[in-house]
CSV table of C-alpha atoms (C1' of nucleotides) in Angstrom, one decimal:
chain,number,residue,atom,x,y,z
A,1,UNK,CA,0.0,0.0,0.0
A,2,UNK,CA,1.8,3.5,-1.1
A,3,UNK,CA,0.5,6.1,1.5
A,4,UNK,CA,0.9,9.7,-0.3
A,5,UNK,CA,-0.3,13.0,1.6
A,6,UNK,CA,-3.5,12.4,-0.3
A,7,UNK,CA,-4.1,9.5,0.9
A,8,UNK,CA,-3.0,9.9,4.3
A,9,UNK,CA,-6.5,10.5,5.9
A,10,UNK,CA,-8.0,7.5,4.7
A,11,UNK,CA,-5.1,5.6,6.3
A,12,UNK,CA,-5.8,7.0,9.2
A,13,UNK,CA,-8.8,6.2,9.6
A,14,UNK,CA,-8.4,2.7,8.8
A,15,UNK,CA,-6.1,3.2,11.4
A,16,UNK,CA,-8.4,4.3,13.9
A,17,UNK,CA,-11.0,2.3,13.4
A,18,UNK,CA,-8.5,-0.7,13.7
A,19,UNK,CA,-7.7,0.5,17.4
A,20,UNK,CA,-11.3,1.1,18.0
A,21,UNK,CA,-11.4,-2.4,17.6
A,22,UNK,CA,-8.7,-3.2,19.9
A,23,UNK,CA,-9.4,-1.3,22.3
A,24,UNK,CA,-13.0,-2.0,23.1
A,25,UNK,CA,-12.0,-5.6,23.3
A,26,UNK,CA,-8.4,-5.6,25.3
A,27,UNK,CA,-9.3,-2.5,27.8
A,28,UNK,CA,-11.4,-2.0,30.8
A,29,UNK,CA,-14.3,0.9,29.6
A,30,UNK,CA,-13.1,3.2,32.2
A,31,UNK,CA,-9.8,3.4,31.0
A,32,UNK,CA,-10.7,3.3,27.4
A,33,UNK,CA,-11.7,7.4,27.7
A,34,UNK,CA,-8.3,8.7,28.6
A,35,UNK,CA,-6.6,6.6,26.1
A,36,UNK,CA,-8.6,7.5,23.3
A,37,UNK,CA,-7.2,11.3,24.0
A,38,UNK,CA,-3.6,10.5,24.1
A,39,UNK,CA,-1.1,9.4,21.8
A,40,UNK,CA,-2.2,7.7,18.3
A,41,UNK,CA,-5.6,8.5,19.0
A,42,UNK,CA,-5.4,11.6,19.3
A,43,UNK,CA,-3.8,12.0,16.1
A,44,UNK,CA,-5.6,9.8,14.1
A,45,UNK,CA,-8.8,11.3,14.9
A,46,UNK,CA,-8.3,14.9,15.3
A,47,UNK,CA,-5.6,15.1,12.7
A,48,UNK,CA,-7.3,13.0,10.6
A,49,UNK,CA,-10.4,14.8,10.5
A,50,UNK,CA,-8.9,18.3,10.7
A,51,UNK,CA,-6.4,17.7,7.5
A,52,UNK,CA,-9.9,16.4,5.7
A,53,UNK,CA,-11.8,19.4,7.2
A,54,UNK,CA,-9.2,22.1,5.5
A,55,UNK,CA,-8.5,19.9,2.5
A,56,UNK,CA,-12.6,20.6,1.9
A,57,UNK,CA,-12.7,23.9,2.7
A,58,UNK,CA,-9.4,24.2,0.7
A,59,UNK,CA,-11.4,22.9,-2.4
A,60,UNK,CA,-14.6,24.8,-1.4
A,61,UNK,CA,-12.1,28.1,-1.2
A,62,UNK,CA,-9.8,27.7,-3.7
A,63,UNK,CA,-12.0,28.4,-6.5
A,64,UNK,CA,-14.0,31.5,-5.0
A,65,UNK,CA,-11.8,33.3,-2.8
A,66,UNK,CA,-8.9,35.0,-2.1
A,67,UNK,CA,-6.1,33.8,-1.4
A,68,UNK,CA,-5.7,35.8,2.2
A,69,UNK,CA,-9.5,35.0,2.9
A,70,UNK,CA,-8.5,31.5,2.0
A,71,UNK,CA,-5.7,31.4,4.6
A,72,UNK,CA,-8.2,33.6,7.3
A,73,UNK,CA,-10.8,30.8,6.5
A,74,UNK,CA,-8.4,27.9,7.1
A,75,UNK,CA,-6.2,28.8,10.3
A,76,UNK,CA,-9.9,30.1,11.5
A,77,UNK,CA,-11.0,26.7,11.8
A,78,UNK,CA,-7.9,24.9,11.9
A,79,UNK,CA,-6.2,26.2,15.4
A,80,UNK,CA,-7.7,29.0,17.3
A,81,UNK,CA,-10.5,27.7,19.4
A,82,UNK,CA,-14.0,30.0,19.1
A,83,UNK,CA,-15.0,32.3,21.3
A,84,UNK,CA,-17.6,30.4,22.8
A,85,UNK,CA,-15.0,27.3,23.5
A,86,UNK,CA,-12.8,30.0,25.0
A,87,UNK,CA,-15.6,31.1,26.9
A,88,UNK,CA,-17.1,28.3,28.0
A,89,UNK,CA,-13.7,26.9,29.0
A,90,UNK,CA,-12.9,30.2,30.9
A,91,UNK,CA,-16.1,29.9,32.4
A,92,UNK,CA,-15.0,26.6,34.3
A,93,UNK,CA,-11.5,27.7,34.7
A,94,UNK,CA,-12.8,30.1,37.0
A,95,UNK,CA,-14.9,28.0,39.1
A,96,UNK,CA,-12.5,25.1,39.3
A,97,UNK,CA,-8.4,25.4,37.9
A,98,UNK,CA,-8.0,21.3,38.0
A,99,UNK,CA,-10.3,19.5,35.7
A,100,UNK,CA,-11.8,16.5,37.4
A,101,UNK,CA,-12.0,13.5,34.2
A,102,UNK,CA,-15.7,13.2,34.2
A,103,UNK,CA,-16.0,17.4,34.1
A,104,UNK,CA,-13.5,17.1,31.0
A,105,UNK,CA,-14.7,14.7,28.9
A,106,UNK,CA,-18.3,16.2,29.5
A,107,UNK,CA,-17.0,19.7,28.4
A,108,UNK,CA,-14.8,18.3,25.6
A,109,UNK,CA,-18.1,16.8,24.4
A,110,UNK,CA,-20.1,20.1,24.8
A,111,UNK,CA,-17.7,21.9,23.0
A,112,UNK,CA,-16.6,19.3,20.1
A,113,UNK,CA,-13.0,18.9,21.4
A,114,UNK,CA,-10.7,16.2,22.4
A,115,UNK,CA,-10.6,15.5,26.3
A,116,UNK,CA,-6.6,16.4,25.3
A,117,UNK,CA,-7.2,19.4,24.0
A,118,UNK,CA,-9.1,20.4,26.7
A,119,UNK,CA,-6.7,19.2,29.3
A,120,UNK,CA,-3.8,20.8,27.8
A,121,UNK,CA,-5.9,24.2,27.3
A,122,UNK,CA,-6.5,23.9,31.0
A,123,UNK,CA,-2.5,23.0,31.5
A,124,UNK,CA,-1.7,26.5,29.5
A,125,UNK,CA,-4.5,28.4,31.2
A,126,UNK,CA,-2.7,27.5,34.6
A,127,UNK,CA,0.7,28.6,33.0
A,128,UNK,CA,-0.3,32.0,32.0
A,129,UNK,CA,-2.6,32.5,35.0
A,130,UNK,CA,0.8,31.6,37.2
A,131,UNK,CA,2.6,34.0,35.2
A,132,UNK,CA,-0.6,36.7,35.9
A,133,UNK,CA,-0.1,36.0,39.3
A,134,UNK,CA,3.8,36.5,39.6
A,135,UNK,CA,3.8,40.2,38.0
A,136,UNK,CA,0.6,40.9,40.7
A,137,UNK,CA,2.8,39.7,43.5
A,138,UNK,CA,6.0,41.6,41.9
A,139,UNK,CA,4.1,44.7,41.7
A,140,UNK,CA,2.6,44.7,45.5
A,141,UNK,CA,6.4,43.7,46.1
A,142,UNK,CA,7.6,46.7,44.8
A,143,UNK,CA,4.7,48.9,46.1
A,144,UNK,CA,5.3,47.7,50.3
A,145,UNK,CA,9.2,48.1,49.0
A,146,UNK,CA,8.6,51.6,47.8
A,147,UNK,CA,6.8,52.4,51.1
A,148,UNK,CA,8.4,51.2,53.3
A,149,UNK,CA,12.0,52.8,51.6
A,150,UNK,CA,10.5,56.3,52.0
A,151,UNK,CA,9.1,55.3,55.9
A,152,UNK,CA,12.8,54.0,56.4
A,153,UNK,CA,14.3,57.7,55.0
A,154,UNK,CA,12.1,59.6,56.7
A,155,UNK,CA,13.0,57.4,60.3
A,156,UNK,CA,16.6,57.9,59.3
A,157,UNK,CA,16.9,61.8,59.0
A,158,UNK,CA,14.8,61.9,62.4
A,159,UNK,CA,17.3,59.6,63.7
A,160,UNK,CA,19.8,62.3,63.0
A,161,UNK,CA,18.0,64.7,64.0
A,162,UNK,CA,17.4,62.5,67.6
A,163,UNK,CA,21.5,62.2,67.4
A,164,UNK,CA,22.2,65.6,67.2
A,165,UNK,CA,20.2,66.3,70.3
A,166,UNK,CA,21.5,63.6,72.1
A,167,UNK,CA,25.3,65.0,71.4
A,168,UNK,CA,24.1,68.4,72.5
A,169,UNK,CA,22.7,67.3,75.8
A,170,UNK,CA,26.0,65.1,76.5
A,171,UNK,CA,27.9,68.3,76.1
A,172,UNK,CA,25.6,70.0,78.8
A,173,UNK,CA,26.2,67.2,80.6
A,174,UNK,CA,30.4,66.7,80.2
A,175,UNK,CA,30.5,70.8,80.5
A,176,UNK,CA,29.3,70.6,84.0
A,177,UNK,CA,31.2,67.9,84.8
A,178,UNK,CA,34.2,69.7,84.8
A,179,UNK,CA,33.6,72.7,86.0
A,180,UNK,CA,30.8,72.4,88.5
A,181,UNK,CA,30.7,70.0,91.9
A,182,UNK,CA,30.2,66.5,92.0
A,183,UNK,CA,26.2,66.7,93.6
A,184,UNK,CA,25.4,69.4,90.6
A,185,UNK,CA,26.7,66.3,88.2
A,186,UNK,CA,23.5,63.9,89.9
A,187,UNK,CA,21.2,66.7,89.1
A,188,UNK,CA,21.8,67.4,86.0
A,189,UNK,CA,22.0,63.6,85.7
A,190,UNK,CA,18.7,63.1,86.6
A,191,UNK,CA,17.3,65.3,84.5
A,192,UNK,CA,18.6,63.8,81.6
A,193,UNK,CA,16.2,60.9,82.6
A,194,UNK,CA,13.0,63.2,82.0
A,195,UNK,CA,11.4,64.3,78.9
A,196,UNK,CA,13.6,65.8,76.5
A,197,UNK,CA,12.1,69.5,75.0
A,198,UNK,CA,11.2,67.9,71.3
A,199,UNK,CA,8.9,65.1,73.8
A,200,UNK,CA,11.4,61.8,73.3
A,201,UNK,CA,12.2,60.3,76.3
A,202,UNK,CA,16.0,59.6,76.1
A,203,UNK,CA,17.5,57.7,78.3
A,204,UNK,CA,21.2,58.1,79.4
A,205,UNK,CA,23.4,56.7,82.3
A,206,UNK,CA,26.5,58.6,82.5
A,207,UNK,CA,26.8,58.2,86.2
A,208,UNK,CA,26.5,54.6,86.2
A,209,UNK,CA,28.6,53.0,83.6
A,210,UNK,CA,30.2,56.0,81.6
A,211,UNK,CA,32.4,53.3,79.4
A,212,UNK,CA,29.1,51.6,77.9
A,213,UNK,CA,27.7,54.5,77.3
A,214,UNK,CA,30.8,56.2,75.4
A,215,UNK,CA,30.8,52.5,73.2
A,216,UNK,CA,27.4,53.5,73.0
A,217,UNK,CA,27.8,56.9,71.7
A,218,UNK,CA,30.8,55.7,69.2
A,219,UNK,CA,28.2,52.5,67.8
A,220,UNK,CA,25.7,55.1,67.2
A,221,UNK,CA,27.5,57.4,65.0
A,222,UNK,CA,28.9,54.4,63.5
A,223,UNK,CA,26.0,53.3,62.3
A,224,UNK,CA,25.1,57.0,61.5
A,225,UNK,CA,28.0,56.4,58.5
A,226,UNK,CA,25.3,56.5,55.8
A,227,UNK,CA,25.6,53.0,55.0
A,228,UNK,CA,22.4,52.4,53.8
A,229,UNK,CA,22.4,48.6,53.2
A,230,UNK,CA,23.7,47.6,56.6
A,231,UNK,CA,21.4,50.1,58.1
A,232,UNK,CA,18.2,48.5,56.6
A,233,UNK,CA,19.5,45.2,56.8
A,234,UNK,CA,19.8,45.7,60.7
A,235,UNK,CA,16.8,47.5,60.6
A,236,UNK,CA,14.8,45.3,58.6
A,237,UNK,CA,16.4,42.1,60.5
A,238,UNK,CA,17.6,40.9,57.3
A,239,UNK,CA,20.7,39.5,58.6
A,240,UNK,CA,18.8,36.3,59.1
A,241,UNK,CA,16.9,36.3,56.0
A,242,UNK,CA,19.3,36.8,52.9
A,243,UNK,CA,17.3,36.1,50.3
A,244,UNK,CA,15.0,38.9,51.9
A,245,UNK,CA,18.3,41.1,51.9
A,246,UNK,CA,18.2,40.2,48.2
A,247,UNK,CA,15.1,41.2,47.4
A,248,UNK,CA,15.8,44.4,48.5
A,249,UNK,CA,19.0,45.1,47.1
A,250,UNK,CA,17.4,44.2,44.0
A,251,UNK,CA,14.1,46.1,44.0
A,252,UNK,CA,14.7,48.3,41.7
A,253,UNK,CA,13.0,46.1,38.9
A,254,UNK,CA,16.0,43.2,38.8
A,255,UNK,CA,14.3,41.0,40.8
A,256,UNK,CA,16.4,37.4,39.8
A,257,UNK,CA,14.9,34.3,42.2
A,258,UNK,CA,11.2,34.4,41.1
A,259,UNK,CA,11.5,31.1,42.5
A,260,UNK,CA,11.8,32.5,45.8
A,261,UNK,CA,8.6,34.6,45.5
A,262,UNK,CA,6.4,31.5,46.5
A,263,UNK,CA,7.7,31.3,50.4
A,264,UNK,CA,7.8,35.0,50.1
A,265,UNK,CA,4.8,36.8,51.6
A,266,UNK,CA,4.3,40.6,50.8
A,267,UNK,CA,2.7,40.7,54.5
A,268,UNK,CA,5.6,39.6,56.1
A,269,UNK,CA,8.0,42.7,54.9
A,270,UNK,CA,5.8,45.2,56.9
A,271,UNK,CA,5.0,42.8,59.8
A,272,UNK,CA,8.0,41.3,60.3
A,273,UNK,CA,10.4,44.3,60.7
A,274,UNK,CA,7.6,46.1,62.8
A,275,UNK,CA,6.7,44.0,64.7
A,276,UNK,CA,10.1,42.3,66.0
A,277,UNK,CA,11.9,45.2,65.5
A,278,UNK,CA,11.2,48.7,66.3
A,279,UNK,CA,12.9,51.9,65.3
A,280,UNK,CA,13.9,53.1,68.1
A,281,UNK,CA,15.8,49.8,68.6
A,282,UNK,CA,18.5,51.9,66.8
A,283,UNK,CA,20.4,52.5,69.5
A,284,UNK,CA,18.9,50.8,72.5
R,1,DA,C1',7.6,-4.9,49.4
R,2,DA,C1',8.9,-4.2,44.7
R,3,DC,C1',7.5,-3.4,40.2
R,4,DA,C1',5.1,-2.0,35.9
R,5,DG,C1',1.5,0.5,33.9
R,6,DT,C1',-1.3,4.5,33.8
R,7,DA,C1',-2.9,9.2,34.4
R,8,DC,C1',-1.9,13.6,35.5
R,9,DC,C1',0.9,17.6,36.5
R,10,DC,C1',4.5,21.2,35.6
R,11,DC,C1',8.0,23.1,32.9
R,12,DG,C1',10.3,24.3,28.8
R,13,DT,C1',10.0,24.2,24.0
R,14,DT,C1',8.1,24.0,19.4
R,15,DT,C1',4.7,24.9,16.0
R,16,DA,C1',1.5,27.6,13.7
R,17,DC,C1',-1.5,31.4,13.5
R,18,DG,C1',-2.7,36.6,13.9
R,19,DT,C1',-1.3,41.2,13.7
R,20,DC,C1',1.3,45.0,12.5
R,21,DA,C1',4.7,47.9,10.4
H,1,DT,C1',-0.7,43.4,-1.7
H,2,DA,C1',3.2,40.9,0.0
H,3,DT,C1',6.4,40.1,3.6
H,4,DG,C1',9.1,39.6,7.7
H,5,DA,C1',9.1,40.3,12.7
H,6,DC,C1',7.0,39.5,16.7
H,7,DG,C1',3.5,38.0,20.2
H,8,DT,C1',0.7,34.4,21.6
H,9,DA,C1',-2.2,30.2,21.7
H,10,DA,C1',-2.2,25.3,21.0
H,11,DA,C1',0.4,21.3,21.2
H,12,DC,C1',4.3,18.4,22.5
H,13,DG,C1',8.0,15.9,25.2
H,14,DG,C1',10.4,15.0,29.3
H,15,DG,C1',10.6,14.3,34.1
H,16,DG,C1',8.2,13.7,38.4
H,17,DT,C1',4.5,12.0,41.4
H,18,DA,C1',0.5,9.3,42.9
H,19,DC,C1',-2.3,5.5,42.4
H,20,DT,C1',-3.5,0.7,41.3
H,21,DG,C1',-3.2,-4.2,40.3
DNA sequence: AACAGTACCCCGTTTACGTCA
DNA sequence: TATGACGTAAACGGGGTACTG
């Protein structure tokens, strides 16, 4: 038997039939639906009929139309599902994202498709939804990041601002140290304990353990060096999640581990960091 | 308990169509 | 009108997992 392209669909649904055959004999009925949409089957019938389909309309077109309207008529049937299949298949995408067999087959039937073709519309669906899903989380990502940036520079010049104070009231405090008598020093001391004019309450102890509280001092400005990343790190209690760390250094639209985004919840960035951590921890 | 067969999933890729410059 | 580039939907293949006999 010479099989030429002409001849091809007939083969193939001598084919078809063939394993019909087979199948209804040699396999439980249960098991028969799924195979009839994989494999062989699937090609035999839905290529078979397909190829026949356009070879029709080919002969129906070719003599009437245009070659463009030929081509429009063709690949309109040929590939793109309708609107209705699309809809109807959207339809039950949104109600359920996991096809249960009996649910596929049914809607395969209602919309003249192959349970495969169904399945794997369902398979993509899920793809690009997954990918919807990432840019949504990216973006909310990058809005909490954006927030929370600014919240962190504005915490960061009162900071200084705080700092400044504080270096001002240790030079009231040193001043008098030297010059006036050791029971002035306990006053002024314990003053420093009470409300400070801009209504922080700053708490010192130079008359305790001045050594600590010179380290202290020399940690804080330290960590007044501008160094943004260790500052937010610290801040942010990043030390102990890198990948976190990464996410920030990285915000700036060069975000590389979407992989990571899954155990990453947008929540946790603001609660984490407030809750467990709070700004004034600074330098307490 | 180990094994083969099957169905289904996800992921990456290919194929083929639709659109636009 | 034809054409090539590009985006996207449909389809495929491989690898993994769960279930069953």
């Amino acid at each position: 038997m010479h099989i030429t392209w002409h001849t091809l669909p007939k083969t193939k649904n001598l084919l078809a039939s063939c394993l019909e055959g087979l199948l209804s004999r040699s396999i439980h009925p249960e098991s028969q639906r799924d195979v009839r949409s994989y494999g062989i089957f699937s090609f035999l019938h839905s290529h078979s009929h397909s190829h026949s389909a356009a070879a029709a309309e080919a002969e129906t077109f070719s003599s009437t139309s245009s070659p463009a309207a030929m081509r429009k008529k063709k690949s309109k049937n040929k590939r793109r599902f309708s609107h209705e299949q699309i809809k109807s298949l959207e339809t039950m995408f949104e109600s359920e994202t996991r096809l249960e067999p009996r649910k596929k087959l049914q809607l395969a039937r209602e919309l003249g498709l192959q349970p495969r073709q169904v399945a794997i519309w369902f398979q993509n669906k899920r793809a690009r939804w997954k990918s919807k899903q990432l840019e949504r989380d990216y973006s909310i990502l990058l809005t909490n990041y954006n927030s929370l940036a600014s919240r962190f520079d504005a915490l960061k010049k009162e900071k200084q601002a705080l700092l400044l104070q504080l270096q001002k009231l240790k030079d009231l405090t040193q001043k008098p140290q030297e010059q006036i008598q050791p029971s002035a020093q306990v006053k002024a001391a314990t003053s420093m304990d009470s409300e400070s004019e801009n209504g922080y309450n700053i708490k010192c102890q130079p008359e305790l353990n001045p050594s600590p509280s010179t380290e202290r001092s020399e940690h804080v400005l330290g960590v007044l060096s501008d160094d943004d990343s260790s500052i937010k790190a610290e801040y942010f209690g990043l030390e102990e999640e890198p990948s976190l760390l990464n996410l920030v250094k990285h915000a700036d639209g060069s975000l590389t581990s979407p992989e990571d985004w899954g155990t990453l919840d947008s929540n946790d960035l603001l609660g984490q960091s407030t809750s467990d951590y709070q700004w004034w921890d600074f330098w307490s």
